[in-house]
N, CA, C and O atoms as a GROMACS GRO file, in nm:
protein
  344
    1MET      N    1  -0.748   0.093   0.705
    1MET     CA    2  -0.801   0.175   0.675
    1MET      C    3  -0.865   0.216   0.488
    1MET      O    4  -0.786   0.224   0.394
    2ASN      N    5  -0.944   0.226   0.479
    2ASN     CA    6  -1.043   0.268   0.368
    2ASN      C    7  -1.106   0.410   0.326
    2ASN      O    8  -1.144   0.504   0.396
    3LEU      N    9  -1.103   0.393   0.205
    3LEU     CA   10  -1.172   0.533   0.154
    3LEU      C   11  -1.290   0.492   0.203
    3LEU      O   12  -1.224   0.456   0.301
    4ALA      N   13  -1.442   0.451   0.241
    4ALA     CA   14  -1.536   0.478   0.295
    4ALA      C   15  -1.474   0.487   0.504
    4ALA      O   16  -1.523   0.546   0.601
    5HIS      N   17  -1.394   0.428   0.492
    5HIS     CA   18  -1.370   0.460   0.662
    5HIS      C   19  -1.256   0.629   0.668
    5HIS      O   20  -1.202   0.669   0.770
    6CYS      N   21  -1.249   0.691   0.545
    6CYS     CA   22  -1.151   0.804   0.595
    6CYS      C   23  -1.263   0.891   0.536
    6CYS      O   24  -1.251   0.989   0.610
    7ALA      N   25  -1.389   0.928   0.432
    7ALA     CA   26  -1.488   1.028   0.421
    7ALA      C   27  -1.550   0.992   0.594
    7ALA      O   28  -1.524   1.062   0.692
    8ARG      N   29  -1.615   0.896   0.594
    8ARG     CA   30  -1.699   0.862   0.684
    8ARG      C   31  -1.615   0.926   0.792
    8ARG      O   32  -1.686   0.977   0.878
    9GLU      N   33  -1.467   0.940   0.815
    9GLU     CA   34  -1.426   1.045   0.952
    9GLU      C   35  -1.476   1.141   0.912
    9GLU      O   36  -1.580   1.193   0.953
   10LEU      N   37  -1.376   1.192   0.790
   10LEU     CA   38  -1.359   1.349   0.782
   10LEU      C   39  -1.561   1.413   0.723
   10LEU      O   40  -1.586   1.528   0.688
   11GLU      N   41  -1.632   1.336   0.727
   11GLU     CA   42  -1.821   1.363   0.755
   11GLU      C   43  -1.766   1.398   0.930
   11GLU      O   44  -1.709   1.492   0.984
   12GLU      N   45  -1.813   1.283   0.968
   12GLU     CA   46  -1.852   1.373   1.077
   12GLU      C   47  -1.733   1.482   1.118
   12GLU      O   48  -1.748   1.527   1.232
   13ALA      N   49  -1.631   1.525   1.055
   13ALA     CA   50  -1.562   1.608   1.145
   13ALA      C   51  -1.568   1.796   1.045
   13ALA      O   52  -1.497   1.897   1.043
   14GLY      N   53  -1.727   1.738   0.964
   14GLY     CA   54  -1.747   1.849   0.945
   14GLY      C   55  -1.725   1.896   0.753
   14GLY      O   56  -1.776   1.982   0.680
   15PHE      N   57  -1.639   1.806   0.736
   15PHE     CA   58  -1.569   1.799   0.609
   15PHE      C   59  -1.680   1.730   0.490
   15PHE      O   60  -1.725   1.617   0.478
   16GLU      N   61  -1.691   1.812   0.440
   16GLU     CA   62  -1.744   1.738   0.258
   16GLU      C   63  -1.663   1.660   0.203
   16GLU      O   64  -1.543   1.661   0.232
   17VAL      N   65  -1.727   1.559   0.093
   17VAL     CA   66  -1.611   1.480   0.051
   17VAL      C   67  -1.674   1.482  -0.119
   17VAL      O   68  -1.756   1.401  -0.164
   18THR      N   69  -1.627   1.566  -0.172
   18THR     CA   70  -1.618   1.684  -0.350
   18THR      C   71  -1.630   1.502  -0.471
   18THR      O   72  -1.720   1.470  -0.549
   19GLU      N   73  -1.452   1.394  -0.423
   19GLU     CA   74  -1.456   1.381  -0.514
   19GLU      C   75  -1.324   1.210  -0.369
   19GLU      O   76  -1.257   1.194  -0.268
   20ALA      N   77  -1.401   1.128  -0.525
   20ALA     CA   78  -1.259   0.992  -0.460
   20ALA      C   79  -1.317   0.900  -0.546
   20ALA      O   80  -1.425   0.905  -0.604
   21GLU      N   81  -1.245   0.828  -0.545
   21GLU     CA   82  -1.135   0.778  -0.616
   21GLU      C   83  -1.075   0.670  -0.567
   21GLU      O   84  -0.982   0.695  -0.490
   22GLU      N   85  -1.115   0.485  -0.601
   22GLU     CA   86  -0.991   0.364  -0.544
   22GLU      C   87  -0.920   0.278  -0.696
   22GLU      O   88  -0.971   0.233  -0.799
   23HIS      N   89  -0.798   0.287  -0.650
   23HIS     CA   90  -0.727   0.247  -0.715
   23HIS      C   91  -0.667   0.080  -0.727
   23HIS      O   92  -0.606   0.045  -0.626
   24VAL      N   93  -0.676  -0.015  -0.829
   24VAL     CA   94  -0.630  -0.161  -0.765
   24VAL      C   95  -0.497  -0.195  -0.904
   24VAL      O   96  -0.496  -0.220  -1.025
   25GLY      N   97  -0.390  -0.173  -0.780
   25GLY     CA   98  -0.240  -0.199  -0.869
   25GLY      C   99  -0.212  -0.306  -0.918
   25GLY      O  100  -0.299  -0.382  -0.874
   26LYS      N  101  -0.143  -0.364  -0.982
   26LYS     CA  102  -0.045  -0.529  -1.000
   26LYS      C  103   0.076  -0.423  -1.022
   26LYS      O  104   0.094  -0.323  -1.092
   27TYR      N  105   0.174  -0.520  -0.898
   27TYR     CA  106   0.306  -0.560  -0.920
   27TYR      C  107   0.366  -0.676  -0.933
   27TYR      O  108   0.347  -0.793  -0.901
   28LEU      N  109   0.494  -0.570  -1.024
   28LEU     CA  110   0.554  -0.769  -1.076
   28LEU      C  111   0.691  -0.730  -1.011
   28LEU      O  112   0.722  -0.611  -1.018
   29PHE      N  113   0.780  -0.820  -0.945
   29PHE     CA  114   0.895  -0.748  -0.918
   29PHE      C  115   0.943  -0.879  -0.969
   29PHE      O  116   0.859  -0.968  -0.968
   30ASN      N  117   1.114  -0.921  -1.032
   30ASN     CA  118   1.159  -0.965  -1.092
   30ASN      C  119   1.206  -1.091  -0.939
   30ASN      O  120   1.220  -1.212  -0.953
   31ASP      N  121   1.215  -1.039  -0.851
   31ASP     CA  122   1.217  -1.125  -0.760
   31ASP      C  123   1.202  -1.161  -0.589
   31ASP      O  124   1.105  -1.237  -0.588
   32VAL      N  125   1.251  -1.144  -0.433
   32VAL     CA  126   1.210  -1.093  -0.335
   32VAL      C  127   1.311  -0.943  -0.310
   32VAL      O  128   1.274  -0.838  -0.257
   33ALA      N  129   1.446  -0.976  -0.366
   33ALA     CA  130   1.576  -0.924  -0.349
   33ALA      C  131   1.508  -0.734  -0.451
   33ALA      O  132   1.514  -0.613  -0.432
   34ALA      N  133   1.457  -0.823  -0.544
   34ALA     CA  134   1.392  -0.612  -0.616
   34ALA      C  135   1.264  -0.580  -0.533
   34ALA      O  136   1.195  -0.479  -0.541
   35LEU      N  137   1.246  -0.689  -0.451
   35LEU     CA  138   1.062  -0.593  -0.374
   35LEU      C  139   1.160  -0.570  -0.268
   35LEU      O  140   1.110  -0.503  -0.177
   36VAL      N  141   1.254  -0.594  -0.253
   36VAL     CA  142   1.320  -0.599  -0.094
   36VAL      C  143   1.369  -0.359  -0.123
   36VAL      O  144   1.348  -0.259  -0.054
   37ALA      N  145   1.430  -0.384  -0.253
   37ALA     CA  146   1.528  -0.310  -0.285
   37ALA      C  147   1.367  -0.123  -0.307
   37ALA      O  148   1.374  -0.003  -0.280
   38TYR      N  149   1.249  -0.219  -0.370
   38TYR     CA  150   1.116  -0.192  -0.364
   38TYR      C  151   1.123  -0.007  -0.235
   38TYR      O  152   1.160   0.110  -0.238
   39LEU      N  153   1.056  -0.113  -0.141
   39LEU     CA  154   1.037  -0.068   0.009
   39LEU      C  155   1.095  -0.003   0.044
   39LEU      O  156   1.067   0.097   0.111
   40GLN      N  157   1.270  -0.075  -0.016
   40GLN     CA  158   1.376   0.058   0.108
   40GLN      C  159   1.324   0.179   0.044
   40GLN      O  160   1.273   0.271   0.108
   41LEU      N  161   1.339   0.175  -0.104
   41LEU     CA  162   1.358   0.320  -0.176
   41LEU      C  163   1.226   0.420  -0.148
   41LEU      O  164   1.213   0.542  -0.154
   42VAL      N  165   1.143   0.318  -0.118
   42VAL     CA  166   0.921   0.379  -0.080
   42VAL      C  167   0.926   0.342   0.062
   42VAL      O  168   0.836   0.277   0.114
   43PRO      N  169   0.994   0.370   0.103
   43PRO     CA  170   0.891   0.341   0.332
   43PRO      C  171   0.795   0.366   0.313
   43PRO      O  172   0.732   0.304   0.399
   44TRP      N  173   0.714   0.431   0.245
   44TRP     CA  174   0.617   0.468   0.300
   44TRP      C  175   0.433   0.382   0.196
   44TRP      O  176   0.312   0.404   0.196
   45ASP      N  177   0.567   0.252   0.105
   45ASP     CA  178   0.399   0.118   0.126
   45ASP      C  179   0.509  -0.007   0.135
   45ASP      O  180   0.507  -0.109   0.067
   46ALA      N  181   0.604   0.029   0.239
   46ALA     CA  182   0.672  -0.123   0.351
   46ALA      C  183   0.543  -0.139   0.435
   46ALA      O  184   0.433  -0.092   0.407
   47PRO      N  185   0.571  -0.204   0.530
   47PRO     CA  186   0.479  -0.248   0.668
   47PRO      C  187   0.563  -0.164   0.743
   47PRO      O  188   0.681  -0.136   0.720
   48SER      N  189   0.476  -0.120   0.853
   48SER     CA  190   0.582  -0.059   0.955
   48SER      C  191   0.674  -0.133   1.053
   48SER      O  192   0.688  -0.245   1.102
   49GLY      N  193   0.719  -0.032   1.055
   49GLY     CA  194   0.910  -0.125   1.108
   49GLY      C  195   0.971  -0.161   1.029
   49GLY      O  196   1.080  -0.195   1.074
   50PHE      N  197   0.961  -0.176   0.912
   50PHE     CA  198   0.947  -0.299   0.805
   50PHE      C  199   1.166  -0.281   0.841
   50PHE      O  200   1.206  -0.166   0.862
   51THR      N  201   1.239  -0.361   0.843
   51THR     CA  202   1.430  -0.370   0.809
   51THR      C  203   1.386  -0.565   0.756
   51THR      O  204   1.298  -0.651   0.762
   52VAL      N  205   1.555  -0.532   0.697
   52VAL     CA  206   1.537  -0.669   0.635
   52VAL      C  207   1.535  -0.856   0.731
   52VAL      O  208   1.507  -0.976   0.730
   53ASP      N  209   1.579  -0.763   0.783
   53ASP     CA  210   1.624  -0.814   0.950
   53ASP      C  211   1.504  -0.870   1.026
   53ASP      O  212   1.498  -0.990   1.052
   54ALA      N  213   1.398  -0.773   1.063
   54ALA     CA  214   1.281  -0.758   1.106
   54ALA      C  215   1.212  -0.889   1.018
   54ALA      O  216   1.190  -0.998   1.070
   55TYR      N  217   1.185  -0.860   0.889
   55TYR     CA  218   1.100  -1.005   0.820
   55TYR      C  219   1.192  -1.091   0.798
   55TYR      O  220   1.115  -1.186   0.810
   56ALA      N  221   1.255  -1.122   0.784
   56ALA     CA  222   1.393  -1.187   0.749
   56ALA      C  223   1.311  -1.354   0.691
   56ALA      O  224   1.333  -1.408   0.583
   57GLU      N  225   1.206  -1.410   0.813
   57GLU     CA  226   1.143  -1.545   0.809
   57GLU      C  227   1.064  -1.519   0.720
   57GLU      O  228   1.029  -1.622   0.663
   58ASP      N  229   0.988  -1.366   0.654
   58ASP     CA  230   0.883  -1.394   0.576
   58ASP      C  231   0.929  -1.389   0.450
   58ASP      O  232   0.884  -1.459   0.359
   59LEU      N  233   1.053  -1.278   0.433
   59LEU     CA  234   1.136  -1.298   0.275
   59LEU      C  235   1.176  -1.430   0.291
   59LEU      O  236   1.189  -1.460   0.172
   60LEU      N  237   1.207  -1.539   0.357
   60LEU     CA  238   1.284  -1.644   0.316
   60LEU      C  239   1.143  -1.744   0.286
   60LEU      O  240   1.143  -1.844   0.215
   61ALA      N  241   1.042  -1.695   0.351
   61ALA     CA  242   0.933  -1.852   0.357
   61ALA      C  243   0.866  -1.796   0.179
   61ALA      O  244   0.809  -1.876   0.104
   62LEU      N  245   0.891  -1.644   0.144
   62LEU     CA  246   0.847  -1.524   0.026
   62LEU      C  247   0.912  -1.631  -0.079
   62LEU      O  248   0.847  -1.701  -0.158
   63HIS      N  249   1.000  -1.630  -0.069
   63HIS     CA  250   1.155  -1.659  -0.163
   63HIS      C  251   1.148  -1.867  -0.181
   63HIS      O  252   1.215  -1.932  -0.261
   64ARG      N  253   1.093  -1.898  -0.127
   64ARG     CA  254   1.080  -2.064  -0.134
   64ARG      C  255   0.940  -2.028  -0.210
   64ARG      O  256   0.957  -2.028  -0.331
   65GLU      N  257   0.828  -2.002  -0.178
   65GLU     CA  258   0.727  -2.016  -0.242
   65GLU      C  259   0.732  -1.961  -0.344
   65GLU      O  260   0.682  -2.032  -0.431
   66THR      N  261   0.789  -1.811  -0.403
   66THR     CA  262   0.792  -1.787  -0.548
   66THR      C  263   0.942  -1.916  -0.618
   66THR      O  264   0.955  -1.937  -0.739
   67GLY      N  265   1.003  -1.961  -0.544
   67GLY     CA  266   1.102  -2.085  -0.622
   67GLY      C  267   1.204  -1.944  -0.658
   67GLY      O  268   1.238  -1.956  -0.776
   68GLY      N  269   1.260  -1.820  -0.599
   68GLY     CA  270   1.338  -1.692  -0.638
   68GLY      C  271   1.236  -1.701  -0.754
   68GLY      O  272   1.250  -1.690  -0.875
   69GLY      N  273   1.225  -1.703  -0.745
   69GLY     CA  274   1.160  -1.616  -0.872
   69GLY      C  275   1.016  -1.490  -0.892
   69GLY      O  276   0.941  -1.511  -0.797
   70PRO      N  277   0.994  -1.444  -0.927
   70PRO     CA  278   0.909  -1.315  -0.969
   70PRO      C  279   0.698  -1.366  -0.885
   70PRO      O  280   0.614  -1.457  -0.885
   71VAL      N  281   0.727  -1.209  -0.825
   71VAL     CA  282   0.669  -1.190  -0.773
   71VAL      C  283   0.596  -1.084  -0.742
   71VAL      O  284   0.627  -0.969  -0.712
   72ARG      N  285   0.476  -1.149  -0.755
   72ARG     CA  286   0.324  -1.065  -0.821
   72ARG      C  287   0.204  -0.942  -0.708
   72ARG      O  288   0.120  -0.909  -0.791
   73LEU      N  289   0.174  -0.886  -0.603
   73LEU     CA  290   0.150  -0.833  -0.522
   73LEU      C  291   0.061  -0.721  -0.621
   73LEU      O  292   0.095  -0.653  -0.718
   74THR      N  293  -0.057  -0.737  -0.555
   74THR     CA  294  -0.165  -0.633  -0.565
   74THR      C  295  -0.209  -0.502  -0.469
   74THR      O  296  -0.242  -0.546  -0.359
   75GLN      N  297  -0.217  -0.406  -0.472
   75GLN     CA  298  -0.175  -0.278  -0.396
   75GLN      C  299  -0.323  -0.174  -0.431
   75GLN      O  300  -0.349  -0.142  -0.546
   76LYS      N  301  -0.416  -0.128  -0.305
   76LYS     CA  302  -0.545  -0.095  -0.314
   76LYS      C  303  -0.429   0.100  -0.264
   76LYS      O  304  -0.332   0.140  -0.198
   77ARG      N  305  -0.539   0.151  -0.358
   77ARG     CA  306  -0.491   0.292  -0.307
   77ARG      C  307  -0.609   0.375  -0.361
   77ARG      O  308  -0.698   0.325  -0.429
   78PHE      N  309  -0.603   0.502  -0.327
   78PHE     CA  310  -0.764   0.539  -0.326
   78PHE      C  311  -0.682   0.700  -0.306
   78PHE      O  312  -0.567   0.730  -0.274
   79TRP      N  313  -0.813   0.787  -0.347
   79TRP     CA  314  -0.772   0.943  -0.306
   79TRP      C  315  -0.902   0.997  -0.295
   79TRP      O  316  -0.994   0.931  -0.343
   80LEU      N  317  -0.925   1.100  -0.243
   80LEU     CA  318  -1.024   1.176  -0.166
   80LEU      C  319  -0.971   1.311  -0.202
   80LEU      O  320  -0.864   1.357  -0.240
   81ARG      N  321  -1.122   1.368  -0.165
   81ARG     CA  322  -1.100   1.531  -0.207
   81ARG      C  323  -1.182   1.593  -0.158
   81ARG      O  324  -1.292   1.608  -0.211
   82ALA      N  325  -1.139   1.664  -0.002
   82ALA     CA  326  -1.311   1.727   0.076
   82ALA      C  327  -1.305   1.913   0.105
   82ALA      O  328  -1.204   1.972   0.068
   83VAL      N  329  -1.374   1.960   0.146
   83VAL     CA  330  -1.409   2.054   0.185
   83VAL      C  331  -1.455   2.103   0.283
   83VAL      O  332  -1.516   2.021   0.351
   84LEU      N  333  -1.454   2.196   0.320
   84LEU     CA  334  -1.462   2.255   0.498
   84LEU      C  335  -1.640   2.286   0.448
   84LEU      O  336  -1.660   2.375   0.365
   85CYS      N  337  -1.760   2.204   0.508
   85CYS     CA  338  -1.865   2.288   0.493
   85CYS      C  339  -1.890   2.414   0.590
   85CYS      O  340  -1.801   2.443   0.670
   86ALA      N  341  -2.010   2.490   0.585
   86ALA     CA  342  -1.940   2.663   0.580
   86ALA      C  343  -2.061   2.702   0.675
   86ALA      O  344  -2.074   2.817   0.714
   0.00000   0.00000   0.00000
């Protein structure tokens, strides 16, 4: 899902998008453990069904890839405001 998709869906439903903005942010975690702690604190940012057990292989691979060091991620977000057309 992205901004263009959501705006189109709203317009098809009879809304007018009055404001919209996209943001790209950088995240830096000290290691995979810090990433896991973050995902447990903010589950809306985690993949659907995230648990350490379910993602153990991916987390171990990421740990090996980073050499146990920092994990750098990029996250895209957007917001929009829409009003119902009269």
